[in-house]
């Protein structure tokens, strides 16, 4: 090789190295992006009246979610990363998992739901996180036509089994080491003897996820005995624990979820006010800043729901980083159909929530749908796409 040839070769190698470095520096690393899939209201084996899904159909849906993009085919295309072939990194199910509290042949253990969702995800090694909806935990007062007012002995036992299913699934993924840190449960330490729904939070790929069940304001209670009825307590201690946690983790980009939507139908505001379909409620035995006793409040009153519950929660959520266009990113279910809404704090500026309500997979008009959410490590939500599996 001549001296001139060696010089040309060296110059070519230098140019190739510089070009490659520039391309690498200007394009995101493969592991910078990840996708979360949100589903809700599976109502396993509950029938068409609740947009229910059979266990077999739900298992097939899960398998399609878990295999998304593995064959190199784009299920969805994101404007923020048009060349990305989305693959599922984590799955969330936002409540109402099967028939009422596992009354589907699984004796309250939710086995049918778990076998067609959580166990399938475990086999694939992809985290699956679920929360409880109003069909999974005792509502304060289910219906005006129902003889049971609040939690009964059998209802308390079913609630405990629901919470055991949630925490057992969480601890599996903790042990698997897929999270940045262990799951943290938000509770009222002063009421350790009470049943608490135990909302939780964890960090995954540099993003903080806040997971409530029915909603953050679910009352605590002491279970009934043969000689006493249920005693309900206000959720203030849990909200205080949430506020303190958010304050100490405000720099982390956050994604939020609960079962009840912010603004979608199904008499949305009466759920936030703990009212049943006839406007009845069960007050807490202690005072609450969040109106857990709704005496004198009209049925489904939007102003009171905003003032007592939504505004205070939005103000807490707004403290955390990761907002998109100034809006907190929130996901919900319950409505059984897609809804995409923006909630503005009614008394303060800067507290805005963007709520994505996901459809039930058994909804005949929006069958097998989900939200596929593009996220960026350490930054949070970048884009949300509705799709069918």
mmCIF file of C-alpha atoms in Angstrom:
data_model
loop_
_atom_site.group_PDB
_atom_site.id
_atom_site.type_symbol
_atom_site.label_atom_id
_atom_site.label_comp_id
_atom_site.label_asym_id
_atom_site.label_seq_id
_atom_site.Cartn_x
_atom_site.Cartn_y
_atom_site.Cartn_z
ATOM 1 C CA UNK A 1 0.000 0.000 0.000
ATOM 2 C CA UNK A 2 1.483 3.348 -1.080
ATOM 3 C CA UNK A 3 1.833 6.308 1.245
ATOM 4 C CA UNK A 4 -0.866 8.199 -0.685
ATOM 5 C CA UNK A 5 -3.212 5.208 -0.487
ATOM 6 C CA UNK A 6 -2.655 4.942 3.258
ATOM 7 C CA UNK A 7 -3.471 8.658 3.661
ATOM 8 C CA UNK A 8 -6.645 8.307 1.609
ATOM 9 C CA UNK A 9 -7.651 5.227 3.600
ATOM 10 C CA UNK A 10 -7.046 7.023 6.910
ATOM 11 C CA UNK A 11 -9.042 10.043 5.739
ATOM 12 C CA UNK A 12 -11.926 7.778 4.659
ATOM 13 C CA UNK A 13 -11.889 5.965 8.010
ATOM 14 C CA UNK A 14 -11.917 9.279 9.874
ATOM 15 C CA UNK A 15 -14.846 10.576 7.844
ATOM 16 C CA UNK A 16 -16.778 7.299 8.334
ATOM 17 C CA UNK A 17 -16.215 7.387 12.098
ATOM 18 C CA UNK A 18 -17.301 11.034 12.358
ATOM 19 C CA UNK A 19 -20.427 10.398 10.255
ATOM 20 C CA UNK A 20 -21.375 7.329 12.300
ATOM 21 C CA UNK A 21 -20.906 9.214 15.577
ATOM 22 C CA UNK A 22 -23.009 12.118 14.324
ATOM 23 C CA UNK A 23 -25.811 9.766 13.274
ATOM 24 C CA UNK A 24 -25.697 7.983 16.614
ATOM 25 C CA UNK A 25 -25.689 11.239 18.560
ATOM 26 C CA UNK A 26 -28.610 12.703 16.617
ATOM 27 C CA UNK A 27 -30.878 9.636 16.757
ATOM 28 C CA UNK A 28 -32.364 8.199 19.949
ATOM 29 C CA UNK A 29 -30.978 5.032 21.407
ATOM 30 C CA UNK A 30 -33.236 2.013 21.033
ATOM 31 C CA UNK A 31 -33.734 1.798 24.776
ATOM 32 C CA UNK A 32 -34.695 5.465 25.135
ATOM 33 C CA UNK A 33 -38.220 4.758 23.895
ATOM 34 C CA UNK A 34 -40.698 2.332 25.402
ATOM 35 C CA UNK A 35 -44.407 1.578 25.059
ATOM 36 C CA UNK A 36 -47.074 1.106 27.692
ATOM 37 C CA UNK A 37 -50.403 -0.501 26.757
ATOM 38 C CA UNK A 38 -53.522 0.464 28.728
ATOM 39 C CA UNK A 39 -56.645 -1.727 28.873
ATOM 40 C CA UNK A 40 -59.595 -1.683 31.281
ATOM 41 C CA UNK A 41 -62.928 -3.212 32.271
ATOM 42 C CA UNK A 42 -62.265 -6.764 31.127
ATOM 43 C CA UNK A 43 -65.276 -8.007 33.164
ATOM 44 C CA UNK A 44 -64.126 -11.579 32.577
ATOM 45 C CA UNK A 45 -67.117 -13.922 32.127
ATOM 46 C CA UNK A 46 -69.588 -11.204 33.146
ATOM 47 C CA UNK A 47 -71.593 -11.214 29.939
ATOM 48 C CA UNK A 48 -72.727 -8.703 27.363
ATOM 49 C CA UNK A 49 -74.620 -6.560 29.859
ATOM 50 C CA UNK A 50 -71.276 -5.374 31.200
ATOM 51 C CA UNK A 51 -69.370 -5.596 27.896
ATOM 52 C CA UNK A 52 -67.826 -8.712 29.388
ATOM 53 C CA UNK A 53 -65.002 -10.680 27.787
ATOM 54 C CA UNK A 54 -64.547 -14.434 27.918
ATOM 55 C CA UNK A 55 -61.343 -15.718 29.462
ATOM 56 C CA UNK A 56 -60.347 -17.283 26.120
ATOM 57 C CA UNK A 57 -60.854 -14.030 24.206
ATOM 58 C CA UNK A 58 -58.973 -12.022 26.826
ATOM 59 C CA UNK A 59 -56.048 -14.418 26.717
ATOM 60 C CA UNK A 60 -55.887 -14.042 22.927
ATOM 61 C CA UNK A 61 -55.963 -10.240 23.261
ATOM 62 C CA UNK A 62 -53.138 -10.390 25.804
ATOM 63 C CA UNK A 63 -51.033 -12.570 23.547
ATOM 64 C CA UNK A 64 -51.430 -10.078 20.697
ATOM 65 C CA UNK A 65 -50.465 -7.212 23.002
ATOM 66 C CA UNK A 66 -47.403 -9.087 24.236
ATOM 67 C CA UNK A 67 -46.266 -9.980 20.719
ATOM 68 C CA UNK A 68 -46.699 -6.448 19.319
ATOM 69 C CA UNK A 69 -43.856 -5.551 16.968
ATOM 70 C CA UNK A 70 -41.866 -8.720 17.550
ATOM 71 C CA UNK A 71 -42.225 -9.747 13.903
ATOM 72 C CA UNK A 72 -41.000 -6.327 12.764
ATOM 73 C CA UNK A 73 -44.508 -5.155 11.829
ATOM 74 C CA UNK A 74 -45.673 -1.755 13.031
ATOM 75 C CA UNK A 75 -48.923 -2.004 14.969
ATOM 76 C CA UNK A 76 -49.083 1.772 15.257
ATOM 77 C CA UNK A 77 -46.937 4.642 13.977
ATOM 78 C CA UNK A 78 -45.894 7.460 16.266
ATOM 79 C CA UNK A 79 -45.243 10.931 14.878
ATOM 80 C CA UNK A 80 -42.640 11.460 17.590
ATOM 81 C CA UNK A 81 -40.645 8.407 16.451
ATOM 82 C CA UNK A 82 -41.807 7.462 12.937
ATOM 83 C CA UNK A 83 -39.123 4.824 12.397
ATOM 84 C CA UNK A 84 -39.809 3.021 15.673
ATOM 85 C CA UNK A 85 -41.437 -0.420 15.586
ATOM 86 C CA UNK A 86 -43.405 -0.314 18.858
ATOM 87 C CA UNK A 87 -43.027 -3.252 21.219
ATOM 88 C CA UNK A 88 -44.839 -3.671 24.529
ATOM 89 C CA UNK A 89 -42.711 -2.864 27.562
ATOM 90 C CA UNK A 90 -45.436 -2.788 30.235
ATOM 91 C CA UNK A 91 -49.221 -3.331 30.405
ATOM 92 C CA UNK A 92 -51.763 -1.680 32.703
ATOM 93 C CA UNK A 93 -55.330 -2.842 33.387
ATOM 94 C CA UNK A 94 -57.452 -0.128 35.001
ATOM 95 C CA UNK A 95 -60.011 -2.076 37.015
ATOM 96 C CA UNK A 96 -63.297 -4.025 36.836
ATOM 97 C CA UNK A 97 -61.300 -7.138 36.140
ATOM 98 C CA UNK A 98 -64.011 -9.816 36.277
ATOM 99 C CA UNK A 99 -67.476 -10.467 37.675
ATOM 100 C CA UNK A 100 -68.222 -8.796 40.989
ATOM 101 C CA UNK A 101 -65.269 -9.556 43.279
ATOM 102 C CA UNK A 102 -64.389 -12.782 41.506
ATOM 103 C CA UNK A 103 -67.947 -14.149 41.517
ATOM 104 C CA UNK A 104 -67.184 -16.038 38.321
ATOM 105 C CA UNK A 105 -66.396 -19.505 39.627
ATOM 106 C CA UNK A 106 -63.058 -18.460 41.138
ATOM 107 C CA UNK A 107 -64.458 -18.039 44.673
ATOM 108 C CA UNK A 108 -63.334 -14.449 44.936
ATOM 109 C CA UNK A 109 -59.691 -15.153 44.065
ATOM 110 C CA UNK A 110 -59.930 -13.657 40.545
ATOM 111 C CA UNK A 111 -58.245 -16.779 39.149
ATOM 112 C CA UNK A 112 -59.973 -16.574 35.771
ATOM 113 C CA UNK A 113 -58.825 -12.993 35.252
ATOM 114 C CA UNK A 114 -55.305 -13.718 36.462
ATOM 115 C CA UNK A 115 -54.911 -16.814 34.293
ATOM 116 C CA UNK A 116 -55.763 -14.956 31.090
ATOM 117 C CA UNK A 117 -53.804 -11.787 31.854
ATOM 118 C CA UNK A 118 -51.202 -11.713 34.630
ATOM 119 C CA UNK A 119 -49.997 -15.298 34.152
ATOM 120 C CA UNK A 120 -49.702 -14.818 30.391
ATOM 121 C CA UNK A 121 -47.606 -11.698 30.978
ATOM 122 C CA UNK A 122 -45.405 -13.516 33.492
ATOM 123 C CA UNK A 123 -44.666 -16.215 30.936
ATOM 124 C CA UNK A 124 -43.617 -13.518 28.462
ATOM 125 C CA UNK A 125 -41.556 -11.644 31.057
ATOM 126 C CA UNK A 126 -43.395 -8.359 30.433
ATOM 127 C CA UNK A 127 -44.723 -6.490 33.490
ATOM 128 C CA UNK A 128 -48.499 -6.450 33.911
ATOM 129 C CA UNK A 129 -49.981 -4.145 36.554
ATOM 130 C CA UNK A 130 -53.662 -4.009 37.451
ATOM 131 C CA UNK A 131 -55.766 -1.887 39.770
ATOM 132 C CA UNK A 132 -59.212 -2.524 41.256
ATOM 133 C CA UNK A 133 -62.447 -0.914 40.063
ATOM 134 C CA UNK A 134 -65.832 -0.535 41.684
ATOM 135 C CA UNK A 135 -66.726 -4.127 40.727
ATOM 136 C CA UNK A 136 -63.594 -5.369 42.523
ATOM 137 C CA UNK A 137 -63.739 -3.395 45.793
ATOM 138 C CA UNK A 138 -66.905 -2.650 47.756
ATOM 139 C CA UNK A 139 -68.367 0.690 46.777
ATOM 140 C CA UNK A 140 -69.766 2.728 49.632
ATOM 141 C CA UNK A 141 -73.320 2.074 48.544
ATOM 142 C CA UNK A 142 -73.703 0.045 45.373
ATOM 143 C CA UNK A 143 -77.268 0.802 44.348
ATOM 144 C CA UNK A 144 -80.455 2.170 45.805
ATOM 145 C CA UNK A 145 -82.215 -1.084 44.973
ATOM 146 C CA UNK A 146 -79.607 -3.301 46.636
ATOM 147 C CA UNK A 147 -80.318 -4.564 50.172
ATOM 148 C CA UNK A 148 -76.653 -4.343 51.255
ATOM 149 C CA UNK A 149 -75.548 -0.926 52.415
ATOM 150 C CA UNK A 150 -71.777 -0.849 52.047
ATOM 151 C CA UNK A 151 -69.405 -3.580 53.190
ATOM 152 C CA UNK A 152 -70.853 -6.817 54.561
ATOM 153 C CA UNK A 153 -68.943 -9.706 56.151
ATOM 154 C CA UNK A 154 -68.679 -11.504 52.824
ATOM 155 C CA UNK A 155 -67.875 -8.239 51.054
ATOM 156 C CA UNK A 156 -64.991 -7.490 53.422
ATOM 157 C CA UNK A 157 -63.580 -10.955 52.764
ATOM 158 C CA UNK A 158 -63.838 -10.422 49.008
ATOM 159 C CA UNK A 159 -62.144 -7.022 49.288
ATOM 160 C CA UNK A 160 -59.242 -8.627 51.145
ATOM 161 C CA UNK A 161 -58.865 -11.235 48.388
ATOM 162 C CA UNK A 162 -58.883 -8.538 45.716
ATOM 163 C CA UNK A 163 -56.148 -6.615 47.480
ATOM 164 C CA UNK A 164 -54.158 -9.829 47.979
ATOM 165 C CA UNK A 165 -54.351 -10.496 44.231
ATOM 166 C CA UNK A 166 -53.102 -6.979 43.446
ATOM 167 C CA UNK A 167 -50.206 -7.064 45.908
ATOM 168 C CA UNK A 168 -49.150 -10.618 45.018
ATOM 169 C CA UNK A 169 -48.914 -9.600 41.372
ATOM 170 C CA UNK A 170 -46.971 -6.461 42.316
ATOM 171 C CA UNK A 171 -44.524 -8.412 44.433
ATOM 172 C CA UNK A 172 -43.875 -10.857 41.578
ATOM 173 C CA UNK A 173 -42.616 -7.985 39.435
ATOM 174 C CA UNK A 174 -40.697 -6.548 42.373
ATOM 175 C CA UNK A 175 -38.839 -9.849 42.722
ATOM 176 C CA UNK A 176 -38.270 -9.954 38.978
ATOM 177 C CA UNK A 177 -36.299 -6.712 39.280
ATOM 178 C CA UNK A 178 -38.020 -4.967 36.386
ATOM 179 C CA UNK A 179 -38.651 -1.697 38.259
ATOM 180 C CA UNK A 180 -36.143 1.011 39.106
ATOM 181 C CA UNK A 181 -37.082 0.538 42.760
ATOM 182 C CA UNK A 182 -39.595 -1.412 44.850
ATOM 183 C CA UNK A 183 -43.284 -0.552 44.702
ATOM 184 C CA UNK A 184 -44.323 1.875 47.440
ATOM 185 C CA UNK A 185 -47.836 1.743 48.944
ATOM 186 C CA UNK A 186 -49.586 4.939 50.048
ATOM 187 C CA UNK A 187 -51.523 4.455 53.279
ATOM 188 C CA UNK A 188 -52.809 6.276 56.336
ATOM 189 C CA UNK A 189 -50.349 5.186 59.031
ATOM 190 C CA UNK A 190 -52.681 6.356 61.780
ATOM 191 C CA UNK A 191 -55.315 3.804 60.736
ATOM 192 C CA UNK A 192 -53.246 0.643 60.373
ATOM 193 C CA UNK A 193 -56.080 -1.483 61.774
ATOM 194 C CA UNK A 194 -58.439 -0.444 58.953
ATOM 195 C CA UNK A 195 -58.904 -1.922 55.515
ATOM 196 C CA UNK A 196 -57.206 0.387 53.028
ATOM 197 C CA UNK A 197 -57.189 0.017 49.258
ATOM 198 C CA UNK A 198 -53.455 0.801 49.273
ATOM 199 C CA UNK A 199 -52.826 2.806 46.097
ATOM 200 C CA UNK A 200 -49.225 2.462 45.005
ATOM 201 C CA UNK A 201 -46.424 4.013 43.015
ATOM 202 C CA UNK A 202 -43.300 2.749 41.293
ATOM 203 C CA UNK A 203 -40.634 3.905 38.892
ATOM 204 C CA UNK A 204 -40.068 2.133 35.568
ATOM 205 C CA UNK A 205 -37.487 3.212 32.989
ATOM 206 C CA UNK A 206 -37.077 6.560 34.693
ATOM 207 C CA UNK A 207 -40.815 7.358 34.773
ATOM 208 C CA UNK A 208 -42.915 7.522 37.965
ATOM 209 C CA UNK A 209 -46.327 5.776 37.827
ATOM 210 C CA UNK A 210 -49.039 6.644 40.368
ATOM 211 C CA UNK A 211 -51.731 3.947 40.589
ATOM 212 C CA UNK A 212 -55.002 4.389 42.494
ATOM 213 C CA UNK A 213 -57.780 1.800 42.490
ATOM 214 C CA UNK A 214 -61.378 3.030 42.211
ATOM 215 C CA UNK A 215 -59.982 6.476 42.941
ATOM 216 C CA UNK A 216 -57.637 8.209 45.377
ATOM 217 C CA UNK A 217 -60.511 9.117 47.717
ATOM 218 C CA UNK A 218 -61.691 5.565 48.445
ATOM 219 C CA UNK A 219 -62.779 5.452 52.101
ATOM 220 C CA UNK A 220 -60.992 3.297 54.663
ATOM 221 C CA UNK A 221 -63.091 1.056 56.898
ATOM 222 C CA UNK A 222 -63.137 -1.318 59.829
ATOM 223 C CA UNK A 223 -64.775 -4.531 58.694
ATOM 224 C CA UNK A 224 -68.078 -5.587 60.262
ATOM 225 C CA UNK A 225 -68.292 -8.377 62.807
ATOM 226 C CA UNK A 226 -71.184 -10.474 64.034
ATOM 227 C CA UNK A 227 -71.789 -7.787 66.635
ATOM 228 C CA UNK A 228 -70.949 -4.533 64.810
ATOM 229 C CA UNK A 229 -71.492 -2.834 61.475
ATOM 230 C CA UNK A 230 -68.843 -1.352 59.204
ATOM 231 C CA UNK A 231 -67.188 1.877 60.333
ATOM 232 C CA UNK A 232 -65.990 4.152 57.522
ATOM 233 C CA UNK A 233 -63.164 6.682 57.707
ATOM 234 C CA UNK A 234 -62.189 9.648 55.542
ATOM 235 C CA UNK A 235 -59.359 9.276 52.989
ATOM 236 C CA UNK A 236 -57.525 12.396 54.196
ATOM 237 C CA UNK A 237 -54.526 10.482 55.572
ATOM 238 C CA UNK A 238 -53.964 8.708 52.252
ATOM 239 C CA UNK A 239 -54.185 11.985 50.334
ATOM 240 C CA UNK A 240 -51.699 13.541 52.764
ATOM 241 C CA UNK A 241 -49.313 10.613 52.204
ATOM 242 C CA UNK A 242 -49.702 11.053 48.439
ATOM 243 C CA UNK A 243 -49.042 14.788 48.657
ATOM 244 C CA UNK A 244 -45.910 14.270 50.752
ATOM 245 C CA UNK A 245 -44.600 11.621 48.361
ATOM 246 C CA UNK A 246 -45.199 13.783 45.284
ATOM 247 C CA UNK A 247 -43.477 16.718 46.989
ATOM 248 C CA UNK A 248 -40.363 14.606 47.572
ATOM 249 C CA UNK A 249 -40.399 13.166 44.017
ATOM 250 C CA UNK A 250 -41.523 16.252 42.114
ATOM 251 C CA UNK A 251 -38.578 16.147 39.706
ATOM 252 C CA UNK A 252 -39.598 12.732 38.358
ATOM 253 C CA UNK A 253 -41.812 12.626 35.239
ATOM 254 C CA UNK A 254 -45.137 11.109 36.232
ATOM 255 C CA UNK A 255 -48.037 9.159 34.733
ATOM 256 C CA UNK A 256 -51.274 8.792 36.705
ATOM 257 C CA UNK A 257 -54.193 6.361 36.676
ATOM 258 C CA UNK A 258 -57.347 5.377 38.517
ATOM 259 C CA UNK A 259 -60.509 3.491 37.576
ATOM 260 C CA UNK A 260 -62.955 6.407 37.582
ATOM 261 C CA UNK A 261 -62.512 8.915 34.748
ATOM 262 C CA UNK A 262 -62.323 12.628 35.300
ATOM 263 C CA UNK A 263 -65.077 13.718 32.951
ATOM 264 C CA UNK A 264 -66.498 10.767 30.994
ATOM 265 C CA UNK A 265 -70.105 9.560 31.290
ATOM 266 C CA UNK A 266 -71.746 6.967 33.555
ATOM 267 C CA UNK A 267 -72.736 9.745 35.976
ATOM 268 C CA UNK A 268 -69.085 10.575 36.488
ATOM 269 C CA UNK A 269 -69.447 13.167 39.210
ATOM 270 C CA UNK A 270 -71.650 11.082 41.502
ATOM 271 C CA UNK A 271 -68.857 8.513 41.711
ATOM 272 C CA UNK A 272 -66.471 11.245 42.826
ATOM 273 C CA UNK A 273 -69.050 12.223 45.480
ATOM 274 C CA UNK A 274 -69.516 8.617 46.732
ATOM 275 C CA UNK A 275 -73.173 8.772 45.681
ATOM 276 C CA UNK A 276 -75.057 5.751 44.385
ATOM 277 C CA UNK A 277 -77.578 5.798 41.559
ATOM 278 C CA UNK A 278 -80.234 7.265 43.859
ATOM 279 C CA UNK A 279 -77.953 9.867 45.408
ATOM 280 C CA UNK A 280 -77.488 7.936 48.644
ATOM 281 C CA UNK A 281 -74.120 7.870 50.364
ATOM 282 C CA UNK A 282 -72.363 6.522 53.462
ATOM 283 C CA UNK A 283 -70.598 9.281 55.408
ATOM 284 C CA UNK A 284 -67.281 8.780 57.134
ATOM 285 C CA UNK A 285 -67.253 8.749 60.920
ATOM 286 C CA UNK A 286 -64.551 11.422 61.028
ATOM 287 C CA UNK A 287 -64.434 14.861 59.393
ATOM 288 C CA UNK A 288 -62.891 15.238 55.949
ATOM 289 C CA UNK A 289 -61.537 18.104 53.890
ATOM 290 C CA UNK A 290 -62.654 16.197 50.815
ATOM 291 C CA UNK A 291 -66.373 15.894 51.485
ATOM 292 C CA UNK A 292 -66.511 12.188 52.290
ATOM 293 C CA UNK A 293 -69.894 12.898 53.838
ATOM 294 C CA UNK A 294 -71.998 14.332 51.015
ATOM 295 C CA UNK A 295 -75.042 15.440 53.015
ATOM 296 C CA UNK A 296 -76.960 18.147 51.218
ATOM 297 C CA UNK A 297 -75.047 17.839 47.932
ATOM 298 C CA UNK A 298 -77.312 17.378 44.899
ATOM 299 C CA UNK A 299 -76.970 14.176 42.908
ATOM 300 C CA UNK A 300 -74.080 14.182 40.419
ATOM 301 C CA UNK A 301 -73.174 17.787 41.266
ATOM 302 C CA UNK A 302 -70.231 18.768 39.053
ATOM 303 C CA UNK A 303 -69.333 21.910 41.015
ATOM 304 C CA UNK A 304 -69.048 20.037 44.318
ATOM 305 C CA UNK A 305 -67.150 17.141 42.713
ATOM 306 C CA UNK A 306 -64.674 19.653 41.302
ATOM 307 C CA UNK A 307 -64.351 21.675 44.498
ATOM 308 C CA UNK A 308 -64.085 18.774 46.956
ATOM 309 C CA UNK A 309 -62.156 16.170 44.995
ATOM 310 C CA UNK A 310 -60.892 17.021 41.519
ATOM 311 C CA UNK A 311 -59.328 20.407 42.212
ATOM 312 C CA UNK A 312 -57.334 19.272 45.290
ATOM 313 C CA UNK A 313 -56.099 16.164 43.495
ATOM 314 C CA UNK A 314 -55.196 18.101 40.338
ATOM 315 C CA UNK A 315 -53.166 20.521 42.455
ATOM 316 C CA UNK A 316 -51.174 17.623 43.945
ATOM 317 C CA UNK A 317 -50.641 15.989 40.559
ATOM 318 C CA UNK A 318 -49.484 19.267 39.013
ATOM 319 C CA UNK A 319 -46.500 19.367 41.375
ATOM 320 C CA UNK A 320 -44.821 16.490 39.505
ATOM 321 C CA UNK A 321 -42.769 16.775 36.328
ATOM 322 C CA UNK A 322 -43.538 15.089 33.012
ATOM 323 C CA UNK A 323 -46.509 17.183 31.911
ATOM 324 C CA UNK A 324 -47.248 17.480 28.191
ATOM 325 C CA UNK A 325 -48.122 21.025 27.084
ATOM 326 C CA UNK A 326 -48.652 21.834 30.750
ATOM 327 C CA UNK A 327 -51.063 18.945 31.264
ATOM 328 C CA UNK A 328 -50.763 16.020 33.678
ATOM 329 C CA UNK A 329 -51.092 12.697 31.829
ATOM 330 C CA UNK A 330 -53.838 10.534 33.344
ATOM 331 C CA UNK A 331 -55.487 7.237 32.294
ATOM 332 C CA UNK A 332 -58.821 5.787 33.432
ATOM 333 C CA UNK A 333 -61.520 3.225 32.656
ATOM 334 C CA UNK A 334 -65.076 2.617 33.929
ATOM 335 C CA UNK A 335 -66.873 4.303 31.015
ATOM 336 C CA UNK A 336 -66.444 1.236 28.716
ATOM 337 C CA UNK A 337 -65.739 3.444 25.724
ATOM 338 C CA UNK A 338 -62.991 5.784 24.632
ATOM 339 C CA UNK A 339 -63.040 9.345 25.856
ATOM 340 C CA UNK A 340 -60.324 11.969 25.558
ATOM 341 C CA UNK A 341 -60.858 15.022 27.749
ATOM 342 C CA UNK A 342 -59.050 17.951 29.348
ATOM 343 C CA UNK A 343 -59.878 19.017 32.880
ATOM 344 C CA UNK A 344 -58.998 22.566 33.923
ATOM 345 C CA UNK A 345 -58.770 23.469 37.591
ATOM 346 C CA UNK A 346 -61.784 25.675 38.203
ATOM 347 C CA UNK A 347 -60.164 28.088 40.667
ATOM 348 C CA UNK A 348 -56.454 28.078 39.809
ATOM 349 C CA UNK A 349 -54.447 28.320 36.629
ATOM 350 C CA UNK A 350 -51.805 25.758 35.700
ATOM 351 C CA UNK A 351 -53.563 22.698 37.162
ATOM 352 C CA UNK A 352 -54.746 20.871 34.063
ATOM 353 C CA UNK A 353 -55.298 17.127 33.600
ATOM 354 C CA UNK A 354 -55.449 15.311 30.264
ATOM 355 C CA UNK A 355 -57.480 12.152 30.889
ATOM 356 C CA UNK A 356 -57.522 9.244 28.441
ATOM 357 C CA UNK A 357 -60.423 6.883 29.162
ATOM 358 C CA UNK A 358 -59.926 3.452 27.609
ATOM 359 C CA UNK A 359 -62.762 1.313 26.198
ATOM 360 C CA UNK A 360 -63.750 -2.098 27.526
ATOM 361 C CA UNK A 361 -62.393 -4.898 25.291
ATOM 362 C CA UNK A 362 -65.881 -6.435 25.177
ATOM 363 C CA UNK A 363 -67.568 -3.247 23.970
ATOM 364 C CA UNK A 364 -69.097 -4.351 20.665
ATOM 365 C CA UNK A 365 -68.731 -0.925 19.045
ATOM 366 C CA UNK A 366 -65.077 -0.521 20.119
ATOM 367 C CA UNK A 367 -63.997 -4.127 20.407
ATOM 368 C CA UNK A 368 -60.569 -5.173 21.731
ATOM 369 C CA UNK A 369 -59.255 -1.644 21.916
ATOM 370 C CA UNK A 370 -56.445 -0.157 23.969
ATOM 371 C CA UNK A 371 -54.239 2.884 24.247
ATOM 372 C CA UNK A 372 -50.643 2.373 23.125
ATOM 373 C CA UNK A 373 -48.560 5.072 24.770
ATOM 374 C CA UNK A 374 -45.116 6.076 23.581
ATOM 375 C CA UNK A 375 -42.869 7.084 26.455
ATOM 376 C CA UNK A 376 -39.299 8.229 26.686
ATOM 377 C CA UNK A 377 -36.976 7.101 29.419
ATOM 378 C CA UNK A 378 -36.689 9.776 32.074
ATOM 379 C CA UNK A 379 -39.194 12.067 30.305
ATOM 380 C CA UNK A 380 -42.615 10.380 30.329
ATOM 381 C CA UNK A 381 -45.481 10.402 27.833
ATOM 382 C CA UNK A 382 -44.715 11.534 24.297
ATOM 383 C CA UNK A 383 -47.720 10.305 22.315
ATOM 384 C CA UNK A 384 -50.955 8.355 22.814
ATOM 385 C CA UNK A 385 -52.553 6.239 20.067
ATOM 386 C CA UNK A 386 -55.822 4.311 20.176
ATOM 387 C CA UNK A 387 -55.670 0.904 18.500
ATOM 388 C CA UNK A 388 -57.256 -2.538 18.316
ATOM 389 C CA UNK A 389 -55.694 -5.852 19.340
#
